[in-house]
Structures are given as C-alpha cells and as structure tokens.
XYZ file of C-alpha atoms in Angstrom:
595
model
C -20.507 -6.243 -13.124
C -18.527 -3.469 -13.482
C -15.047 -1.813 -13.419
C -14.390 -3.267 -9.811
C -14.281 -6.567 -11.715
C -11.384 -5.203 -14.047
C -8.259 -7.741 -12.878
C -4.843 -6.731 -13.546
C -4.306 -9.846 -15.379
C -7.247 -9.142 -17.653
C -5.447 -5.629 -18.439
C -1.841 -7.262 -19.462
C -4.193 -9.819 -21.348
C -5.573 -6.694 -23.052
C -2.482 -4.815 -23.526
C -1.022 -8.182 -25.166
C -3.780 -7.929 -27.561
C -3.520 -4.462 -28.658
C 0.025 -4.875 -28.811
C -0.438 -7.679 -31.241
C -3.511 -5.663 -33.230
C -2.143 -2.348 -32.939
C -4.300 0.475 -31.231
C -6.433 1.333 -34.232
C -7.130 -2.474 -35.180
C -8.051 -2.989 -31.529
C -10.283 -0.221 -30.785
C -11.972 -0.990 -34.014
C -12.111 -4.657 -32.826
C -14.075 -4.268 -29.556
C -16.161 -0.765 -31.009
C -14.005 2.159 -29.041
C -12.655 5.847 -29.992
C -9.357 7.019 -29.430
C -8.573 7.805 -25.506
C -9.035 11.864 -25.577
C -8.530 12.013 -21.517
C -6.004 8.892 -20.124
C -3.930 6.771 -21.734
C -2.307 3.488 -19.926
C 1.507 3.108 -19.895
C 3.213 0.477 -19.904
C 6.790 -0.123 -20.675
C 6.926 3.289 -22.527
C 4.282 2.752 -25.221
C 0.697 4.114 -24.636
C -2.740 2.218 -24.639
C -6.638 3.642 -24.651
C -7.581 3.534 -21.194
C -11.208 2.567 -21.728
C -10.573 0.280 -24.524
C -7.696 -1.748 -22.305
C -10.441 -1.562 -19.285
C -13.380 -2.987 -21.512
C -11.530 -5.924 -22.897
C -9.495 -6.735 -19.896
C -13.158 -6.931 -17.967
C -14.001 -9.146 -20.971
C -10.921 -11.362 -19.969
C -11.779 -11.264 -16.233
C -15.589 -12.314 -16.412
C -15.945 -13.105 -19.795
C -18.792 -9.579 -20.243
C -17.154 -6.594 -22.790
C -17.536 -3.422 -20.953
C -18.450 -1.493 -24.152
C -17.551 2.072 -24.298
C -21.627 3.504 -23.220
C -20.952 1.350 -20.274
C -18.656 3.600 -17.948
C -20.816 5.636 -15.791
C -18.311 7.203 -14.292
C -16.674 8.015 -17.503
C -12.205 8.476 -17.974
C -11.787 10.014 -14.223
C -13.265 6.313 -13.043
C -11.630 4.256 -15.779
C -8.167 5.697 -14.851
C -8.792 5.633 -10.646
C -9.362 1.422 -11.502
C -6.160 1.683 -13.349
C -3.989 3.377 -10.987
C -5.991 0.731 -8.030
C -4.174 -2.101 -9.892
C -0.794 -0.591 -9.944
C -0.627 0.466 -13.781
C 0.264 4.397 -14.620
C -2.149 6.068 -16.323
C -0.736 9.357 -18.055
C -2.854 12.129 -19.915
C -3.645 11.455 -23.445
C -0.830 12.557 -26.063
C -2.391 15.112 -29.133
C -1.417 12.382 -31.635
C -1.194 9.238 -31.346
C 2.447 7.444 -32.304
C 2.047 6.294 -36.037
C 1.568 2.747 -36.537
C 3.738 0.265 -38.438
C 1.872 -0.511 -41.986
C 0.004 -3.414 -42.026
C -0.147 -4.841 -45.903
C -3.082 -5.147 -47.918
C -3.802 -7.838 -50.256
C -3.503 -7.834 -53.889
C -4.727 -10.283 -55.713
C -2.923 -10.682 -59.111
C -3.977 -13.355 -62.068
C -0.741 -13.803 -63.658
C -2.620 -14.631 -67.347
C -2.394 -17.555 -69.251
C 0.158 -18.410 -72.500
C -2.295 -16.071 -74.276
C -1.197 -13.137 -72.782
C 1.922 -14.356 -72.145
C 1.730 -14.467 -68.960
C 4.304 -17.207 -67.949
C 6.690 -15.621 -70.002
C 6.651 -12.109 -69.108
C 6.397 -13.526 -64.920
C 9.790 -15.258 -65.745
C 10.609 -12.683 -67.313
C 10.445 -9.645 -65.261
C 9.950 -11.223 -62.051
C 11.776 -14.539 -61.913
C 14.743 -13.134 -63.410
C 14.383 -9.115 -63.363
C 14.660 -6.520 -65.613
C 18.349 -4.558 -65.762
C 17.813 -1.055 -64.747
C 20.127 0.001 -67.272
C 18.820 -1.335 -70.023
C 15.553 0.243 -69.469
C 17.115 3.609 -68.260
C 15.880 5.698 -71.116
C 12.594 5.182 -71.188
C 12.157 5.368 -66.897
C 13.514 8.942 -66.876
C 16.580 9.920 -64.254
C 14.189 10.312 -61.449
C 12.623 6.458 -61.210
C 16.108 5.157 -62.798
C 17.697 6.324 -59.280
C 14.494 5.566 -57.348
C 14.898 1.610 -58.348
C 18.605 1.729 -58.388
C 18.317 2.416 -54.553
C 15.776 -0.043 -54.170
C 17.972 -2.915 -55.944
C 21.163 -2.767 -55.463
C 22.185 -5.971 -57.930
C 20.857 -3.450 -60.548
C 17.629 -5.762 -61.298
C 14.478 -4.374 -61.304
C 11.674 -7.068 -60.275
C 8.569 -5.554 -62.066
C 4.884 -6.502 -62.296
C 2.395 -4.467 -64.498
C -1.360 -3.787 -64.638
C -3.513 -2.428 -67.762
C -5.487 0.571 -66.894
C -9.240 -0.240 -65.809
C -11.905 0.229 -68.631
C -14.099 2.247 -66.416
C -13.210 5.043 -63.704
C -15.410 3.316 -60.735
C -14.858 -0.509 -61.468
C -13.089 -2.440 -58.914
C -9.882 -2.775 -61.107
C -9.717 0.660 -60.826
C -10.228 1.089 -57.158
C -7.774 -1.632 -56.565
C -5.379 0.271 -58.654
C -5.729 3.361 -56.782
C -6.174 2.291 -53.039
C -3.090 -0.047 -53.253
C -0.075 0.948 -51.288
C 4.003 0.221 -51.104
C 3.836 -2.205 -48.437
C 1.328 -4.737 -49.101
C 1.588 -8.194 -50.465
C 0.665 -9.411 -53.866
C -0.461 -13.168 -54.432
C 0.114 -13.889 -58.001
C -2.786 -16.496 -59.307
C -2.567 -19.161 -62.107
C -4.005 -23.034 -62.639
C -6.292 -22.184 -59.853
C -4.366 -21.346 -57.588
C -1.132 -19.002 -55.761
C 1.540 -19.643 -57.586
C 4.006 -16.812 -55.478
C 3.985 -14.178 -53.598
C 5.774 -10.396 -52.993
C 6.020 -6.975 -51.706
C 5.328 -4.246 -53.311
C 8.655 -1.669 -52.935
C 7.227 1.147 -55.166
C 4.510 2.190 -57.499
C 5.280 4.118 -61.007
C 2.682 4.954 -63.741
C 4.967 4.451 -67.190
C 3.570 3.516 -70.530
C 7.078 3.600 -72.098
C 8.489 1.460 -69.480
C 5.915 -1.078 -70.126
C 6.325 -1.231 -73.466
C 10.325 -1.744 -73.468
C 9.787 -4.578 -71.089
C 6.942 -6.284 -72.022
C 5.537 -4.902 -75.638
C 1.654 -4.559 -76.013
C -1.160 -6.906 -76.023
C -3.463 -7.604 -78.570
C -5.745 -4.646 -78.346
C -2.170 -2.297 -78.279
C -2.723 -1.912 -74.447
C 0.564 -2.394 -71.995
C 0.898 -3.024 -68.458
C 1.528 0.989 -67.787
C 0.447 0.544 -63.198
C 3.593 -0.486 -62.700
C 4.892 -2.184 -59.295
C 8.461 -2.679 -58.046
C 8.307 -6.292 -55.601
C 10.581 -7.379 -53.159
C 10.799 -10.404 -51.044
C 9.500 -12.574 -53.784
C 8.919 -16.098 -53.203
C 7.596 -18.698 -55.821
C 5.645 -21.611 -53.653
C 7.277 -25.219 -54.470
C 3.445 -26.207 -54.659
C 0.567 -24.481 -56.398
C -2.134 -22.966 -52.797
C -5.042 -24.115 -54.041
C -6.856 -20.775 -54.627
C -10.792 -21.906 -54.201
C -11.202 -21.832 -50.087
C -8.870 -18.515 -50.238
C -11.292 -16.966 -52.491
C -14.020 -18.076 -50.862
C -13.112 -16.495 -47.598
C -12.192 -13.914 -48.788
C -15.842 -13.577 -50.543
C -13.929 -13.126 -54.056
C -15.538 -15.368 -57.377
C -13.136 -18.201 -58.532
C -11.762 -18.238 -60.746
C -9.791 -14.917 -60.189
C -10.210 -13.204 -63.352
C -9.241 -9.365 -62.474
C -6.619 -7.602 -59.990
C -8.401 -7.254 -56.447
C -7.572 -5.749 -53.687
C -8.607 -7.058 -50.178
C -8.356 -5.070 -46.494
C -5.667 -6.247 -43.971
C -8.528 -7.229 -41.793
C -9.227 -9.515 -44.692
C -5.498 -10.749 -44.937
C -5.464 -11.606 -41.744
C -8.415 -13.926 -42.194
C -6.488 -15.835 -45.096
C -2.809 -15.665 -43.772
C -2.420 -19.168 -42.351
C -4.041 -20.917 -45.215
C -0.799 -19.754 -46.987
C 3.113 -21.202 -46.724
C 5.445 -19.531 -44.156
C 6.871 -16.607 -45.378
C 10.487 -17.667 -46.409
C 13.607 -15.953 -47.872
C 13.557 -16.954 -51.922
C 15.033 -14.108 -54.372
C 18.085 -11.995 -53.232
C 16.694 -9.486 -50.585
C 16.288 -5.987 -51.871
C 17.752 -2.531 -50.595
C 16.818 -1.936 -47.063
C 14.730 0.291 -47.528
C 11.928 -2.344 -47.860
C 8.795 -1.875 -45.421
C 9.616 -4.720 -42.983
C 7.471 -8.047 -43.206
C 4.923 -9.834 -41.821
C 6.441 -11.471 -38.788
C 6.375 -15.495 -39.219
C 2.824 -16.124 -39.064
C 1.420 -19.378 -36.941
C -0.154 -21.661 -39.945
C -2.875 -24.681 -39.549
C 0.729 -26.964 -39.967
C 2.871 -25.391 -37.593
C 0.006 -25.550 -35.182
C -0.782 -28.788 -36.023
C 2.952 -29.508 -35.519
C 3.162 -27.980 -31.856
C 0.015 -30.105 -30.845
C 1.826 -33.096 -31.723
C 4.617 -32.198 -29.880
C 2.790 -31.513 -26.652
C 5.630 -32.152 -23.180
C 2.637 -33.722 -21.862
C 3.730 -35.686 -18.438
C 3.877 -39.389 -18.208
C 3.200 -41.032 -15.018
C 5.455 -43.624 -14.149
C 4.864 -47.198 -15.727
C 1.833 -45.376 -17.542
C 2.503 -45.607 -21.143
C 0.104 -43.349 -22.428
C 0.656 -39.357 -21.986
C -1.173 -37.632 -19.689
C -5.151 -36.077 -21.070
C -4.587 -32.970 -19.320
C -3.089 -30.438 -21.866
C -5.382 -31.959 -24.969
C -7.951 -31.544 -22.619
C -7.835 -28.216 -21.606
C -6.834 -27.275 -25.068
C -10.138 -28.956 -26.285
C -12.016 -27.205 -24.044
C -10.684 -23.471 -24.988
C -11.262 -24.606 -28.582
C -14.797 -24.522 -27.682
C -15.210 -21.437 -26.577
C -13.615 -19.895 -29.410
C -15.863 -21.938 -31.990
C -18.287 -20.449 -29.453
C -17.546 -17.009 -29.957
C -16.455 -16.748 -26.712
C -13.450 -15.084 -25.137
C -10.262 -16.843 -26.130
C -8.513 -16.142 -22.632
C -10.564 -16.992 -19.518
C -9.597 -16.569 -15.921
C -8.392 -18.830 -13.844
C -11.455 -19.875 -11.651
C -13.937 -20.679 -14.345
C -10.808 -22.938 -15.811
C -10.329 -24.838 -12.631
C -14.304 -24.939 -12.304
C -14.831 -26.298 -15.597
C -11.634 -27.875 -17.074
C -10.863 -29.615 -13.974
C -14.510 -32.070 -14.155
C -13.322 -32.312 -17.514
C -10.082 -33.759 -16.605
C -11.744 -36.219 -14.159
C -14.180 -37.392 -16.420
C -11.892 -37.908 -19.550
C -8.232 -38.233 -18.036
C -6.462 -41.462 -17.337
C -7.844 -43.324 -14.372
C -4.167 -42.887 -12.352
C -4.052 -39.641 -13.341
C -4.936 -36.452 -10.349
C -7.033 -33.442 -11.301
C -4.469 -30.900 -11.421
C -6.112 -28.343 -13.508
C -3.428 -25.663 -12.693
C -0.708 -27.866 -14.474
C -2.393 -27.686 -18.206
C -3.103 -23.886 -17.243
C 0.810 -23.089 -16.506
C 2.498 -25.527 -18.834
C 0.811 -25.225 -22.119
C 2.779 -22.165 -22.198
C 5.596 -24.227 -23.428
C 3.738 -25.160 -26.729
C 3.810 -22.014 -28.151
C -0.190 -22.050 -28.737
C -1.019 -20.690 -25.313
C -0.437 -17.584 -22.828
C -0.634 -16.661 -19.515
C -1.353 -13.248 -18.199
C -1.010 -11.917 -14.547
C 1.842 -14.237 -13.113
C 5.408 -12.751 -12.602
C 7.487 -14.165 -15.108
C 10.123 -15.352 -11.731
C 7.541 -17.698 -10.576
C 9.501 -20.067 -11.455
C 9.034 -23.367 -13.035
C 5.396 -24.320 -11.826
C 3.744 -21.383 -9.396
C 2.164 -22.761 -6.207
C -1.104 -23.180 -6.581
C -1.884 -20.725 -4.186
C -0.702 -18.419 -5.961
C -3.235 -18.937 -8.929
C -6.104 -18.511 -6.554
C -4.781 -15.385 -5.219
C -3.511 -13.650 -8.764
C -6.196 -14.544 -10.809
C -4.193 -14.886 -14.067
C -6.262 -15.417 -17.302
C -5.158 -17.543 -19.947
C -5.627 -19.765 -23.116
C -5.045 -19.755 -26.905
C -2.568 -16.848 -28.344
C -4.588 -14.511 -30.842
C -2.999 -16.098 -34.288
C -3.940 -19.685 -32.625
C -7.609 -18.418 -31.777
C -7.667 -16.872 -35.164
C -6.512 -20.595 -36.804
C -9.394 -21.859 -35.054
C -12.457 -20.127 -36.286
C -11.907 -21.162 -39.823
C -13.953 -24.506 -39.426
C -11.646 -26.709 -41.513
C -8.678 -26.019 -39.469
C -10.593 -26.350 -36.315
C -11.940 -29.705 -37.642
C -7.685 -30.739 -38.562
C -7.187 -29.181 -35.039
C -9.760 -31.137 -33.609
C -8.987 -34.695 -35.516
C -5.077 -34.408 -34.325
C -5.406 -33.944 -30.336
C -8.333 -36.652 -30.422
C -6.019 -39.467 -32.678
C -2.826 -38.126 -30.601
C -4.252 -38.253 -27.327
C -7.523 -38.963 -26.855
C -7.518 -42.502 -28.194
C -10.376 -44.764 -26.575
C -11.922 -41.353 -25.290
C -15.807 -41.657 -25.672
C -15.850 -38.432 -28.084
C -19.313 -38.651 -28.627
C -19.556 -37.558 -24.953
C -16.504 -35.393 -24.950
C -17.751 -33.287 -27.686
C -21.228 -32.897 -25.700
C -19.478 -32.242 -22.468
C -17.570 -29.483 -24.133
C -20.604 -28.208 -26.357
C -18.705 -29.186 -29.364
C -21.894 -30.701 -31.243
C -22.048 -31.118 -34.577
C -19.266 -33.356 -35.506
C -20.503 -36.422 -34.992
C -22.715 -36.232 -38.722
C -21.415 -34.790 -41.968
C -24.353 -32.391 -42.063
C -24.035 -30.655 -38.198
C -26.737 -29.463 -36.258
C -28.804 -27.258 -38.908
C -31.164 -25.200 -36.341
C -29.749 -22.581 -33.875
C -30.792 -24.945 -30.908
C -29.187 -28.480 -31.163
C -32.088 -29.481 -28.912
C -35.237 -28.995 -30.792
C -33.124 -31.602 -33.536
C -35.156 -34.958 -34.213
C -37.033 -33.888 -30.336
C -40.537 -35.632 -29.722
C -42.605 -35.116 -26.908
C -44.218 -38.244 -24.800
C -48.480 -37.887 -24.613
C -50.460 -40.125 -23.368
C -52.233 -41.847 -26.582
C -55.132 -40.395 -28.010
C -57.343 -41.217 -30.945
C -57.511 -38.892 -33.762
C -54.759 -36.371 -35.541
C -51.538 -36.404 -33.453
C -51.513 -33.061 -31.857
C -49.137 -30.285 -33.224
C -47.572 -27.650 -30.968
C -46.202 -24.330 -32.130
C -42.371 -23.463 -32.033
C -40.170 -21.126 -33.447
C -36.640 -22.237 -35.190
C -34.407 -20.382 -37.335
C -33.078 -23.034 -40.273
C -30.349 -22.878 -43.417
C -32.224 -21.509 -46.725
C -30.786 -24.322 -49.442
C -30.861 -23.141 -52.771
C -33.333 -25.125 -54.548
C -32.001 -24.486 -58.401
C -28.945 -25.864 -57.069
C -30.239 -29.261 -55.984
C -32.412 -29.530 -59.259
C -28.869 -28.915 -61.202
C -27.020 -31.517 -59.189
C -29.777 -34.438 -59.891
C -30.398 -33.281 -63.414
C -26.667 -33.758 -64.439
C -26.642 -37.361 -63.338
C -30.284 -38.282 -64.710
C -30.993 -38.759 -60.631
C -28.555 -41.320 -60.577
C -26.735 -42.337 -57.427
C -23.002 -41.569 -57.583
C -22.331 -44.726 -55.466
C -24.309 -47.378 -56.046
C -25.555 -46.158 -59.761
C -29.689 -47.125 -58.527
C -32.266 -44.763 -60.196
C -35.059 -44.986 -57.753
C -38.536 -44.490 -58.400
C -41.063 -42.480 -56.327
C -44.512 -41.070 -57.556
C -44.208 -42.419 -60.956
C -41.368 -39.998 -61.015
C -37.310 -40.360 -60.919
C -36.143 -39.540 -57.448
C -33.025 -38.863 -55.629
C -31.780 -36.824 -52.787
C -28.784 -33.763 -53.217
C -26.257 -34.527 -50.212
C -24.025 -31.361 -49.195
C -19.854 -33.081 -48.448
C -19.273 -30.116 -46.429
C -22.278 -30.066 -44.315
C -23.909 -26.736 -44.026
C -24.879 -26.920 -40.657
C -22.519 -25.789 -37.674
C -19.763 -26.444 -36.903
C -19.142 -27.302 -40.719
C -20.639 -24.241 -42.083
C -20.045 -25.321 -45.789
C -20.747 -23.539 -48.555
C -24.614 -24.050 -50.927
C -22.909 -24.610 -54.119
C -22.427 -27.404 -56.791
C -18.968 -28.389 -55.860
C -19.808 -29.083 -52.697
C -22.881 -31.710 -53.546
C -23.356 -35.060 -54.663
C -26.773 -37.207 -56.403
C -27.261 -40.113 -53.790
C -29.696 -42.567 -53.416
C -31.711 -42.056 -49.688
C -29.385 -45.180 -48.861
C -26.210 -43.413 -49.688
C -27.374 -40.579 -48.245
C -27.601 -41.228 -44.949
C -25.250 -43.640 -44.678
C -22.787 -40.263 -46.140
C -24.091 -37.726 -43.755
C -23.514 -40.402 -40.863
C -19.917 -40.875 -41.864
C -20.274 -44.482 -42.394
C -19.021 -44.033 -46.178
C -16.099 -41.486 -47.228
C -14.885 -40.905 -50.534
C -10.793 -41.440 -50.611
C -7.902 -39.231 -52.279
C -8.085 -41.939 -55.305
C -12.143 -41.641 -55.746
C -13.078 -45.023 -54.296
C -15.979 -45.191 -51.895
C -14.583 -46.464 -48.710
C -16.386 -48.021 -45.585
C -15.047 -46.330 -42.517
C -14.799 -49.024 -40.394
C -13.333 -51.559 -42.919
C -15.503 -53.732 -45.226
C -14.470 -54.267 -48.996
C -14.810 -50.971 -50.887
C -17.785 -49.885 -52.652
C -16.096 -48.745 -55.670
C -15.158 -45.391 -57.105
C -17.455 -42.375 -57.023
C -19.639 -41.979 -60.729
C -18.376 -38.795 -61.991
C -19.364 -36.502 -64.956
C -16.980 -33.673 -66.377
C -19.556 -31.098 -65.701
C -19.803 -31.799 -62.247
C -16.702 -30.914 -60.438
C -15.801 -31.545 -56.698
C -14.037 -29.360 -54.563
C -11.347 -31.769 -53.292
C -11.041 -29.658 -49.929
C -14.629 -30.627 -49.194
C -13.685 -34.108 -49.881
C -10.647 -34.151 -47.007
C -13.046 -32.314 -44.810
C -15.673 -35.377 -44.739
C -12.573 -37.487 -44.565
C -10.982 -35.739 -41.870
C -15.089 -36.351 -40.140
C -14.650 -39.926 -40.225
C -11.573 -40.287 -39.389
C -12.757 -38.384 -35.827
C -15.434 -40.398 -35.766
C -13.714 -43.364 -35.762
C-alpha cells in the first residue's frame, strides 16, 4: 500500500479531523512535523500535506502512512494531491495561530475550616465590587477588571503561594493561562465550573476580600472567572480523577493538559449560560461538547425505518453502529470506507436484522448521518436524499462515528451505557452472546472480561487420546493482569473472610478462606481499576455466581437475582470498606445487557 491508495474521501475525512483537532493537535496525534514544502488548501485555510495524506490513507485502507513512509518524499505527496483534484500551495513561513484550547484547573474549594463555602459565595457567587476594592488593586488592574465586568463585579478566586519552588502547586500556578477552565471541587466532587478572564498576583487584594488564614497566609494568585456555572448536582469527582490519573480526594490546585481535558469533557454537564456573561473580551468557549447523555439521547432517537405492518424498527442503523463501536474499542480507525462496510456490516445485517427486512447496507451508511453521531466523507452534499448506490461503489466515501462520539466511546463505562441502550432499544430478542462474538465485542458477557491478550487460550483444553500417567503439559506464552496481592489480603481481613452476601465463613486447610471479587472487572473490555473500592469478600459461591452476572447489587444495597427470584438481601457492609457506587452501576448496567 501506498499513496496510490490515498482516496479523496479519506483526505476530506482527514481534513475534517484536523479541522476539529487543530493542526498542531493533529500532527501530534498521528506523529508528523509541520509541512516545510506543500500545504493542502481547502476552502482558504491550510493543512500539512503529508499529515492529511497519512491519515486520509489510514481512512481509505485502514494502514497510517507514517511520516518515514513517503519514498518519494513532499514532490510525491503533493502530485497524489493535485491527482485527486485538491490544490496544494507552497508552505506559508508561519503557520496561522491557533484558537486557545483551555487547560484544566483543578480547584478544591476548602471546607468550613478555611472558609471555603463562604468566601466561594462570597467572591464568586455574588462578586466582589470593583470599587470597593479599588485602593488596594492599584489604577492599572482597577481598569483592567472594570473592562472585563461591566456590572462593576469582580468574580475572583485565589490561591496561596506553593511552599516549595518545584512542587506541583507551584507549576500549576505558573503554567496556567487566561483561557482555561477551572473545576471547583468539594464533598467529593465538581461543584462548578469557570473561565479564567485574567491573572493578577496581589497580596493586598486578597486580604481586603478575603482576610488571612490561620498561618497569616492569603489567597495572593489571584484569578478573574467568567462564564461561571454552579452544577444543580454535585459530578461525582472519583472516575474524573481517576482518568485523569490525579489521587482522590483532590487535596491541592492541579493543573491538567487540554489533551487531558479532552479525555474528561463528556463526563461533565453541558456547558450552559449561569452568571451574567462578562465583557466581550472573554476567550470564546468550548463549543457544546457531545456528552455520554446527549449521545445516549440521539441513539434513542434513531429515524430508523419501519417496514410496513412490521412493528418493530428496522436492525440496520443499531447494527452498523454496533459494529463501528467495535472497531473503536478496537483501536481501530473510527471512519472506514465504504467497501469493507458493505463487506462486513452487510452479513451482519443478514444475520441479526429482522427476517422481512433486505440487506441494504448503504442505507445505515447514508442515513445515520441524520443522528448527529455519524459522518460521511467523499459524497457531494447535492446527492440528494439517498445517493444511488452506484454511486457509493464508484466514490468510495468513508464514514462512521464523529471524533467527540469515537472519543465517548473509548472510556469503557460509556461504551458499556452505549452498548446496553442500542441492545434494550433495538436489539431485543437478538442472540447477543453471538452478536458480541460476531462483532469481536468479547468480554461482556462476565463481570470479569477476558483477562489474557488472546480471548482464545481462556478456559482452552486440548483433546489426547488417553494415556496413563501425568497429564501432559505443553508450553505457551500469555501476557495476564498483575493483581495486587496486599490489596486482596486487606479486602478479606476487614470482613474476618466473611461473605458480603450470604455472611458463610468457609473453611479450607484448617484455615479461614474466601475469595476477593473485582465489581468492575479488570479484564477487557471493563478495564477496572486494582483498588479497594472496587472489591468485595465473597464466598467461591458468590463469586462466581457475581462475575457471571447472575447476582447484582441494586441502587438501595439489596442483592438482586437478575432474572427474578426473591432477593438475597442487602450487601454486609463495614464503614472502612467503601464502594465506589460507579462500579456498582457498571455491573448493573452488565446484567442488565446480559439479560
């Protein structure tokens, strides 16, 4: 494969994504430099010519062309370019500046102690009159935040300088810019959220609005905030943290990358207007980001066809949607061309789709469009309302999940909420056991996943013909999760190896015995995290019966059969052992699926 494989809809596919990225974020993406010979042009704005060739090969066969991989270097890159009709222009000296993409601050808000619901309603629910703190700003800031608030009220935050010159308080302080967000954290979790407008260094202004603490320190790192909203429920802050590889609970001011932001985004409420705006001269937004509910949402509100005196909707859109799914969870491209969709979506549809229903793969390709989840690349936008199919065999247009959708999906809960709603909306009656195979979806059908790289060496025995003696051993080579041991110990010595459902202390070796049982399996596609709020003390019973999603534990605590039965009773808890109640809904959400 090479550049003669470069499609022109794999190119627009590319040039949508470094639209969406921005050129920097993109090159840094998919491992290129800045273009130094060519740049692509399309409508006015300027792309890197090997960059938009490697990806949109990536989108045509589903290979990266990395940047060592064109032989024939720019002069080649831009002739394949020019081939498919795009103008290629020389390379600019600089590059057009980027719009800012925010940070994330992280920002405990402090506890009655420090007064830290008081000086938040303070000085950020309320505001701080410029005037009355006029003296002690100096004329210069005084005007600065009189532009920036035009009601005249100052919405401040403060920081206390960092004990030592390379700790991460300190870095935060200094690397953090106007433009990013802050996420203000109390009760363990996100509590609101802003902008920061400007950044001022003023002991004296700190101390005239909010006095000194106990060791005569005051909030001197001062930041101005606009677009403040205050959530109307409390984000629970643990699976935030966690992905964002930040200890809970949040104890200091951290600063995370807007690679890292983007990771996180969805697992917070749309952005929404809440304060008055500020002065315009505000760094503009985040655009409306997709969320795990809006998606959620959209699926549910699929235009999926209904044949006539069918009353089900047609398979074909959760289908294909399914089956892209996949192949992100896969690491795979999210977009793929049009041929290996109609080779592999449209078995798919025959298999799993309604009996009266025809394998029209190119319908789910073209109309998912309308769901807001899904794009289409290298079809004129006057095709009109559904494209001959002809013309898909002759265009080649890629297509599949938009980027925010794709990037939804490869957090594993939201894939798993992603997964549960097209199967209970659509797919009811659908043998998922063999859906999930047929789309390499493994994994779900157990609350502990498939826990070595290759699914098939799981629980595999070979058929000799009997022999006396030792059963013979062959060699292999596997590459399993590393449990942490001390952990395990911890969970069974808080309960006295004690069963959490049934209350049995078993026996075993003139010993106490019991077995540590992960909620969140760490296996894929769970990949849950080793640690004590995400294990339980079961009996071997219990256990299995837990990992096989025969027993869940509901939002109340009661151990609950899955498919019906009286309950078992609530779950045996103990103060010191808490539960992470995300890890809970996650094995929930597993039953529910497997239902």
């Amino acid at each position: 494969m090479g550049l003669g494989d470069v499609t022109r809809p794999g190119v627009l596919a590319a040039v949508g994504e470094s639209r969406h990225l921005g050129r920097e974020a993109f090159r840094r993406r998919y491992g290129f430099g800045q273009a130094k010979t060519y740049e692509l042009v399309v409508d006015g704005d300027r792309y890197d010519s090997k960059a938009i060739a490697g990806v949109g090969h990536m989108y045509a066969t589903g290979s990266l062309l990395r940047s060592d991989d064109f032989s024939g270097g720019a002069d080649t890159v831009a002739r394949r370019l020019r081939a498919l009709g795009f103008t290629v222009a020389e390379a600019s000296a600089m590059e057009a500046p980027e719009p800012y993409v925010p940070q994330l601050v992280l920002q405990p808000r402090g506890g009655a102690h420090v007064r830290g619901p008081k000086n938040f309603a303070k000085s950020v629910r309320t505001g701080v009159p410029i005037a009355e703190i006029q003296t002690v700003l100096g004329k210069q800031q005084a005007s600065l935040l009189s532009d920036l608030y035009a009601d005249g009220i100052a919405r401040l935050w403060g920081a206390t300088p960092a004990k030592r010159a390379n700790d991460p308080k300190a870095k935060t302080l200094k690397n953090r810019r106007v433009g990013d967000d802050v996420l203000f954290y109390a009760d363990k979790g996100f509590i609101a959220r802003a902008r920061i407008l400007h950044l001022f260094h003023s002991p004296d202004a700190a101390r005239a609005v909010w006095g000194v603490d106990q060791d005569g320190s005051t909030w001197e790192h001062i930041m101005a905030l606009g677009s403040i909203e205050e959530f109307s429920e409390v984000v629970p802050a643990e699976p935030i943290l966690q992905r964002l590889n930040v200890p809970a609970p949040l104890r200091s001011l951290t600063l995370r990358s807007a690679r890292d932001y983007r990771r996180v985004v969805h697992m917070l409420p749309a952005r929404r207007s809440s304060l008055p705006r500020p002065h315009s001269s505000e760094p503009s937004c985040v655009s409306q980001p997709m969320t795990l509910l809006k998606m959620l949402d959209r699926i549910e509100a699929l235009n999926t066809h209904r044949s006539p005196g069918a009353g089900a909707p047609s398979r074909h859109q959760p289908l294909a949607l399914l089956w892209t799914i996949s192949r992100v969870a896969a690491g795979k491209p999210r977009l793929a061309p049009w041929s290996r969709f109609r080779a592999e979506v449209g078995p798919l549809l025959a298999e799993f789709g309604l009996p009266s229903s025809k394998v029209t793969p190119e319908y789910p390709f073209w109309h998912l469009q309308g769901s807001g989840l899904w794009e289409v690349h290298g079809i004129a936008d006057d095709a009109g309302a559904m494209p001959r199919a002809g013309i898909f065999d002759t265009l080649q247009p890629v297509a599949g999940l938009t980027f925010e959708a794709a990037e939804i999906i490869k957090d594993p809960i939201s894939r798993l909420n992603v997964i549960a709603k097209l199967c209970q909306t659509y797919l009811d009656g659908v043998d998922r056991h063999a859906l999930f195979d047929r789309v390499e979806l493994s994994g779900y059908e157990t609350a502990d996943g498939l826990l070595n790289d290759s699914a098939e060496e799981r629980d595999q025995a070979v058929d000799v013909e009997r022999a006396s003696g030792p059963a013979e051993r062959r060699e292999s080579t596997s590459s399993r999760l590393v449990r942490d041991a001390a952990l395990a110990r911890r969970v069974k010595e808080l309960h006295s190896n004690t069963c959490q459902v049934c209350g049995v202390r078993l026996r075993y070796k003139r010993s106490p015995y019991s077995e540590a049982a992960h909620i969140r399996g760490l296996g894929t596609p769970h990949d849950g995290p080793d640690e004590l709020p995400n294990l339980l003390c079961l009996c071997p019973n219990h256990h299995r019966l837990f990992d096989g999603l025969e027993i869940y534990i509901d939002a109340g605590g009661i151990v609950q059969w899955t498919h019906g039965d009286e309950p078992l009773g609530p779950l045996r808890r103990l103060p010191a052992h808490p539960l992470d109640e995300e890890h809970l809904r996650y094995h929930r959400e597993l039953c529910a699926l497997s239902g």
